[in-house]
Structures are given as structure tokens and as C-alpha cells.
Amino acid sequence: DGSAGSRLTGVDREIYEYLKSEIIQVAQGKRTSTEFRIPSLDSLNWTREELGLTEGSQDNVLAKLKEKFSQNVHMRQIYNCLSADLPYDLFWKNNRYSVGQTFSQQGNQVSVRDFVFRIEVAPAYRGNGTYSVSPDKVAYAQQAAKNAQAIVSKYQDLSDWDKLKAYREEICRLVSYNTAVTGGGTDYGDPWQLVYVFDGDPNTNVVCEGYSKAFKYLCDLSRFDGVKYGYRTEDCKCGIQPVGSTLCMGRINTWKGS
């Protein structure tokens, strides 16, 4: 498993797996809320001794519990892994999130309760509120996903390397770099997502992040015989032909196949 999430361990991995499944449900149109209530986890329960509190201690239990929570749960890392592993399913996100939880104590046990992770929905995809996705907009994105699958099916019989080249050429044919949003003042949304790449509309274009997600999504949908794919961003010129083992696509995206 070469996913970003596979590098997480412990409770971070548990939270990642739960959120991943729920986010996919949103993209499938099976839920509209992007407020995710994470079930109680045994790994978020501790004894007073595990918190460094001695019997009868009057130290601030809440402060100790918050400290323990921050040591064990790394939401920024989890969110980054979800963003990397779900280039399509998070098409609706506004790139802002918040975390809420309550802490409780029963006897010698202290624990995290009502753990909620909220991801804001981009204005163009909102339904009834900041944390609600519009079903109509989900249907629009799903059509883009079908168009992406059609591209993968079209080139399924090519060699690994030829598939990668074909995907690059298809993406560059479908969109141009969206210079209109690079000066700031535009809310995070479709120009940074893959939907604009595959929506069939020549007037919708993306920036580097949109190119990146589109390419990765095509790769995620594909079967490769041996290629390992990934991407990194750097300042480079957009090349027409691959140089060595490098596919250059977009203004600052370098794709590597090995």
C-alpha cells in the first residue's frame, strides 16, 4: 500500500480510516453532512496514572488530558493524508477544517468524547450550510468522474509508460492553466480540484493542484504492470516530450514514473 495514509500509525490511522470511508460516502451522494462524528476509541481512554496524575492529585486533569490528546492525535497529518489519497472524493472541500471534542472523567478513567471533525464545503458545492454538500453538485462531479474513467478505459491496453504519456496529453488537451485565479481573491474551490479537468467544459480550467489531482486520479483508476507513480512540485518549464524518466506537465508539476 503506497498511500499516504499507510504511513500513519496508532490512533491516527484509526481516525484516518474512519474519515476516509465517510468522505467517500459524501462523494457517492450517500451523505450530505461534512461534520464527521468519530466513534469513541479505546485508544483515547487513559487512566489518571497514564496522564501522570498521582492518586489524590489536584493537578488540572483537563490540561493533562488535552496534552495527551495532542501527543496522540495529529489532525493536520491526517487531513494531509486524506487530501493526498482522495484526489476526487474531496472535490467539495474548502481547505478549512475544525476539530471539536469533550473530555470526561469517570473514576480513574479519563477519555475523549464527542470527537467531531468538520470540513468546510466550498461555496459552489454547499447545500444547507457550511458543512453540507448539495446533491445536485455531487451529481455534476460524478459525471466528471465517469469521464475520467472513460479515459482510463481508452488507454487500458497500453504499456505503463504509454499510459502515463497518454494521461498527460489528455489532461493538457482538456484544460489550460488558470492564470485568472493566481493573483488571489478567489475562494479555494474548483480551480484547485480535478472536476474542472474532466467536466467536458472547455471554459473551466485549473491551476497546478488541479493538474496534480487529475493525473493522480487517472493513475489511481489504472492497473499498472510495474510502474510506481508519484509527483512533486517544483519550478520547471512545461515540456512536450518526456525527458529521461520525467514527465513534465503543467507549470510547476513534475511527474515521475519508474
CSV table of C-alpha atoms in Angstrom, one decimal:
chain,number,residue,atom,x,y,z
A,1,ASP,CA,0.0,0.0,0.0
A,2,GLY,CA,1.7,3.2,-1.2
A,3,SER,CA,-1.0,5.5,0.1
A,4,ALA,CA,-0.1,8.5,2.3
A,5,GLY,CA,-2.5,7.1,5.0
A,6,SER,CA,-0.5,3.8,5.2
A,7,ARG,CA,2.3,5.8,6.9
A,8,LEU,CA,0.1,6.7,9.8
A,9,THR,CA,0.1,4.6,12.9
A,10,GLY,CA,-1.9,4.1,16.1
A,11,VAL,CA,-5.0,6.2,16.7
A,12,ASP,CA,-4.1,8.5,13.7
A,13,ARG,CA,-4.6,5.5,11.4
A,14,GLU,CA,-7.9,4.6,13.1
A,15,ILE,CA,-9.2,8.1,12.6
A,16,TYR,CA,-7.9,8.3,9.0
A,17,GLU,CA,-9.7,5.0,8.1
A,18,TYR,CA,-12.9,6.2,9.6
A,19,LEU,CA,-12.8,9.6,7.9
A,20,LYS,CA,-11.8,8.1,4.6
A,21,SER,CA,-14.8,5.9,4.5
A,22,GLU,CA,-17.2,8.7,5.4
A,23,ILE,CA,-15.7,11.1,2.9
A,24,ILE,CA,-16.2,8.5,0.2
A,25,GLN,CA,-19.8,8.3,1.2
A,26,VAL,CA,-20.1,12.1,0.6
A,27,ALA,CA,-18.7,11.8,-2.9
A,28,GLN,CA,-21.0,8.9,-3.6
A,29,GLY,CA,-24.0,11.0,-2.6
A,30,LYS,CA,-24.9,8.8,0.3
A,31,ARG,CA,-24.5,11.6,2.9
A,32,THR,CA,-24.5,15.4,2.7
A,33,SER,CA,-23.1,16.4,6.0
A,34,THR,CA,-19.3,17.0,6.3
A,35,GLU,CA,-19.4,17.0,10.1
A,36,PHE,CA,-17.9,13.7,10.9
A,37,ARG,CA,-18.5,12.3,14.4
A,38,ILE,CA,-15.8,9.9,15.2
A,39,PRO,CA,-16.8,6.9,17.3
A,40,SER,CA,-15.4,6.5,20.8
A,41,LEU,CA,-12.0,4.9,20.5
A,42,ASP,CA,-10.3,2.8,23.2
A,43,SER,CA,-7.0,4.4,22.3
A,44,LEU,CA,-8.4,7.8,23.5
A,45,ASN,CA,-9.1,6.5,27.0
A,46,TRP,CA,-6.4,6.7,29.7
A,47,THR,CA,-6.1,6.2,33.4
A,48,ARG,CA,-5.1,9.0,35.7
A,49,GLU,CA,-1.7,7.3,36.1
A,50,GLU,CA,-1.1,7.3,32.4
A,51,LEU,CA,-1.7,11.0,32.4
A,52,GLY,CA,0.9,11.5,35.1
A,53,LEU,CA,-1.6,12.1,37.8
A,54,THR,CA,-0.9,10.5,41.2
A,55,GLU,CA,-3.7,9.3,43.5
A,56,GLY,CA,-5.4,12.2,45.1
A,57,SER,CA,-3.6,14.7,42.9
A,58,GLN,CA,-5.4,18.0,42.4
A,59,ASP,CA,-3.5,18.8,39.2
A,60,ASN,CA,-5.6,20.0,36.3
A,61,VAL,CA,-7.0,16.8,34.8
A,62,LEU,CA,-8.4,18.7,31.8
A,63,ALA,CA,-5.0,20.2,30.9
A,64,LYS,CA,-3.3,16.8,31.2
A,65,LEU,CA,-5.9,15.2,29.0
A,66,LYS,CA,-5.6,17.9,26.3
A,67,GLU,CA,-1.8,17.4,26.4
A,68,LYS,CA,-2.2,13.7,26.0
A,69,PHE,CA,-4.6,14.1,23.2
A,70,SER,CA,-2.3,16.4,21.3
A,71,GLN,CA,0.5,13.9,21.7
A,72,ASN,CA,-1.5,11.1,20.2
A,73,VAL,CA,-3.8,12.7,17.6
A,74,HIS,CA,-2.2,14.7,14.7
A,75,MET,CA,-5.1,16.0,12.8
A,76,ARG,CA,-3.0,18.1,10.3
A,77,GLN,CA,-1.2,15.0,9.3
A,78,ILE,CA,-4.4,13.0,9.0
A,79,TYR,CA,-6.0,15.8,6.9
A,80,ASN,CA,-3.0,16.0,4.6
A,81,CYS,CA,-3.0,12.2,4.1
A,82,LEU,CA,-6.7,12.3,3.2
A,83,SER,CA,-6.2,15.1,0.8
A,84,ALA,CA,-3.3,13.2,-0.9
A,85,ASP,CA,-5.2,9.8,-1.1
A,86,LEU,CA,-8.6,11.2,-2.2
A,87,PRO,CA,-8.0,13.4,-5.1
A,88,TYR,CA,-11.6,13.0,-6.3
A,89,ASP,CA,-13.6,12.4,-3.2
A,90,LEU,CA,-12.7,15.7,-1.6
A,91,PHE,CA,-13.7,17.7,-4.7
A,92,TRP,CA,-16.1,19.7,-2.4
A,93,LYS,CA,-13.7,20.8,0.3
A,94,ASN,CA,-12.9,24.4,1.1
A,95,ASN,CA,-9.5,23.5,2.6
A,96,ARG,CA,-10.5,24.6,6.0
A,97,TYR,CA,-11.4,22.3,8.9
A,98,SER,CA,-12.0,22.4,12.6
A,99,VAL,CA,-12.0,19.8,15.4
A,100,GLY,CA,-14.2,19.6,18.5
A,101,GLN,CA,-14.3,17.2,21.4
A,102,THR,CA,-15.3,17.0,25.0
A,103,PHE,CA,-13.4,15.3,27.8
A,104,SER,CA,-14.9,13.2,30.6
A,105,GLN,CA,-13.7,11.5,33.8
A,106,GLN,CA,-15.3,8.5,35.5
A,107,GLY,CA,-13.4,7.3,38.5
A,108,ASN,CA,-9.9,6.6,37.5
A,109,GLN,CA,-10.6,6.7,33.8
A,110,VAL,CA,-10.4,9.9,31.6
A,111,SER,CA,-11.4,9.9,28.0
A,112,VAL,CA,-12.2,11.9,24.9
A,113,ARG,CA,-15.9,12.0,23.9
A,114,ASP,CA,-18.0,13.7,21.2
A,115,PHE,CA,-15.0,13.9,18.8
A,116,VAL,CA,-16.1,15.8,15.7
A,117,PHE,CA,-14.1,16.7,12.6
A,118,ARG,CA,-15.6,19.3,10.3
A,119,ILE,CA,-14.5,20.1,6.8
A,120,GLU,CA,-15.9,23.3,5.3
A,121,VAL,CA,-17.6,22.9,1.9
A,122,ALA,CA,-16.5,25.2,-0.9
A,123,PRO,CA,-19.3,27.8,-1.7
A,124,ALA,CA,-20.0,26.3,-5.1
A,125,TYR,CA,-20.8,22.9,-3.6
A,126,ARG,CA,-22.7,23.9,-0.5
A,127,GLY,CA,-26.2,22.7,0.3
A,128,ASN,CA,-27.8,23.8,3.6
A,129,GLY,CA,-24.9,25.4,5.3
A,130,THR,CA,-21.1,25.5,5.6
A,131,TYR,CA,-20.9,21.8,6.3
A,132,SER,CA,-23.4,20.4,3.9
A,133,VAL,CA,-22.9,19.3,0.3
A,134,SER,CA,-25.5,19.9,-2.5
A,135,PRO,CA,-26.7,16.7,-4.1
A,136,ASP,CA,-27.0,18.4,-7.4
A,137,LYS,CA,-23.4,19.4,-7.3
A,138,VAL,CA,-22.4,15.9,-6.3
A,139,ALA,CA,-24.1,14.6,-9.4
A,140,TYR,CA,-22.1,17.1,-11.5
A,141,ALA,CA,-18.8,15.9,-10.0
A,142,GLN,CA,-19.8,12.3,-10.5
A,143,GLN,CA,-20.2,12.9,-14.2
A,144,ALA,CA,-16.7,14.2,-14.3
A,145,ALA,CA,-15.5,11.1,-12.6
A,146,LYS,CA,-17.2,9.0,-15.2
A,147,ASN,CA,-15.4,11.0,-17.9
A,148,ALA,CA,-12.1,10.3,-16.2
A,149,GLN,CA,-12.9,6.5,-16.1
A,150,ALA,CA,-13.6,6.7,-19.8
A,151,ILE,CA,-10.1,8.0,-20.4
A,152,VAL,CA,-8.6,5.2,-18.3
A,153,SER,CA,-10.6,2.6,-20.3
A,154,LYS,CA,-9.5,4.1,-23.6
A,155,TYR,CA,-5.8,3.5,-22.8
A,156,GLN,CA,-6.0,0.4,-20.7
A,157,ASP,CA,-4.1,-1.8,-23.2
A,158,LEU,CA,-1.1,0.5,-23.4
A,159,SER,CA,2.2,-0.1,-21.6
A,160,ASP,CA,2.7,1.6,-18.3
A,161,TRP,CA,4.8,4.4,-19.7
A,162,ASP,CA,2.5,5.0,-22.7
A,163,LYS,CA,-0.5,5.2,-20.3
A,164,LEU,CA,1.3,7.9,-18.4
A,165,LYS,CA,2.1,9.9,-21.5
A,166,ALA,CA,-1.5,9.5,-22.8
A,167,TYR,CA,-2.9,10.8,-19.5
A,168,ARG,CA,-0.6,13.8,-19.6
A,169,GLU,CA,-1.7,14.6,-23.2
A,170,GLU,CA,-5.4,14.1,-22.4
A,171,ILE,CA,-5.2,16.5,-19.4
A,172,CYS,CA,-3.3,19.1,-21.3
A,173,ARG,CA,-5.9,18.8,-24.1
A,174,LEU,CA,-8.8,19.2,-21.8
A,175,VAL,CA,-7.6,22.3,-19.8
A,176,SER,CA,-5.3,25.2,-19.8
A,177,TYR,CA,-3.6,26.8,-16.8
A,178,ASN,CA,-6.0,29.1,-15.0
A,179,THR,CA,-4.0,32.3,-14.7
A,180,ALA,CA,-7.1,34.2,-13.7
A,181,VAL,CA,-7.1,32.9,-10.1
A,182,THR,CA,-3.3,33.1,-9.4
A,183,GLY,CA,-3.4,36.7,-8.3
A,184,GLY,CA,-5.5,36.0,-5.2
A,185,GLY,CA,-9.0,37.0,-4.3
A,186,THR,CA,-10.6,33.7,-5.5
A,187,ASP,CA,-12.0,31.3,-3.0
A,188,TYR,CA,-10.5,27.9,-2.9
A,189,GLY,CA,-12.6,25.6,-5.0
A,190,ASP,CA,-12.8,24.1,-8.5
A,191,PRO,CA,-9.7,25.7,-10.0
A,192,TRP,CA,-7.8,23.6,-7.4
A,193,GLN,CA,-9.8,20.4,-8.0
A,194,LEU,CA,-10.0,17.8,-10.7
A,195,VAL,CA,-13.7,18.3,-11.6
A,196,TYR,CA,-12.9,21.2,-13.9
A,197,VAL,CA,-10.4,18.9,-15.8
A,198,PHE,CA,-13.0,16.2,-16.6
A,199,ASP,CA,-16.3,18.1,-16.7
A,200,GLY,CA,-16.2,18.5,-20.5
A,201,ASP,CA,-16.4,22.3,-20.4
A,202,PRO,CA,-13.6,24.0,-22.3
A,203,ASN,CA,-14.1,27.2,-20.3
A,204,THR,CA,-13.3,25.6,-16.9
A,205,ASN,CA,-9.6,25.5,-16.1
A,206,VAL,CA,-7.3,24.7,-13.2
A,207,VAL,CA,-4.0,25.5,-11.5
A,208,CYS,CA,-1.2,23.2,-10.6
A,209,GLU,CA,-3.1,21.4,-7.9
A,210,GLY,CA,-5.9,20.6,-10.3
A,211,TYR,CA,-3.5,19.1,-12.8
A,212,SER,CA,-1.9,17.1,-10.0
A,213,LYS,CA,-5.1,15.6,-8.7
A,214,ALA,CA,-6.4,14.8,-12.2
A,215,PHE,CA,-3.2,12.9,-13.1
A,216,LYS,CA,-3.1,11.0,-9.8
A,217,TYR,CA,-6.8,10.1,-10.1
A,218,LEU,CA,-6.3,8.6,-13.5
A,219,CYS,CA,-3.4,6.6,-12.1
A,220,ASP,CA,-5.4,5.5,-9.1
A,221,LEU,CA,-8.1,4.2,-11.5
A,222,SER,CA,-5.5,2.3,-13.6
A,223,ARG,CA,-3.8,-1.0,-13.5
A,224,PHE,CA,0.0,-0.9,-13.9
A,225,ASP,CA,2.3,-3.8,-14.5
A,226,GLY,CA,5.2,-2.3,-12.7
A,227,VAL,CA,5.3,1.4,-12.7
A,228,LYS,CA,5.4,3.4,-9.4
A,229,TYR,CA,4.0,6.8,-9.8
A,230,GLY,CA,4.1,9.9,-7.7
A,231,TYR,CA,4.5,13.6,-8.1
A,232,ARG,CA,6.4,16.5,-6.7
A,233,THR,CA,6.1,20.2,-7.4
A,234,GLU,CA,9.0,22.5,-8.4
A,235,ASP,CA,9.7,25.4,-10.7
A,236,CYS,CA,10.0,24.0,-14.2
A,237,LYS,CA,9.0,24.6,-17.8
A,238,CYS,CA,6.2,22.6,-19.3
A,239,GLY,CA,7.8,20.0,-21.7
A,240,ILE,CA,6.1,18.5,-24.7
A,241,GLN,CA,8.2,15.3,-24.7
A,242,PRO,CA,9.3,13.3,-21.6
A,243,VAL,CA,12.9,13.8,-20.7
A,244,GLY,CA,14.5,10.6,-19.3
A,245,SER,CA,12.1,9.2,-16.7
A,246,THR,CA,10.4,12.5,-16.1
A,247,LEU,CA,7.0,13.7,-17.4
A,248,CYS,CA,6.6,17.4,-17.1
A,249,MET,CA,3.1,18.7,-17.1
A,250,GLY,CA,1.6,22.0,-16.1
A,251,ARG,CA,3.5,25.0,-15.0
A,252,ILE,CA,5.1,23.6,-11.8
A,253,ASN,CA,4.3,19.9,-11.7
A,254,THR,CA,6.8,17.3,-12.4
A,255,TRP,CA,5.6,13.8,-12.8
A,256,LYS,CA,7.9,10.8,-12.3
A,257,GLY,CA,7.5,7.3,-13.4
A,258,SER,CA,9.9,4.5,-12.6
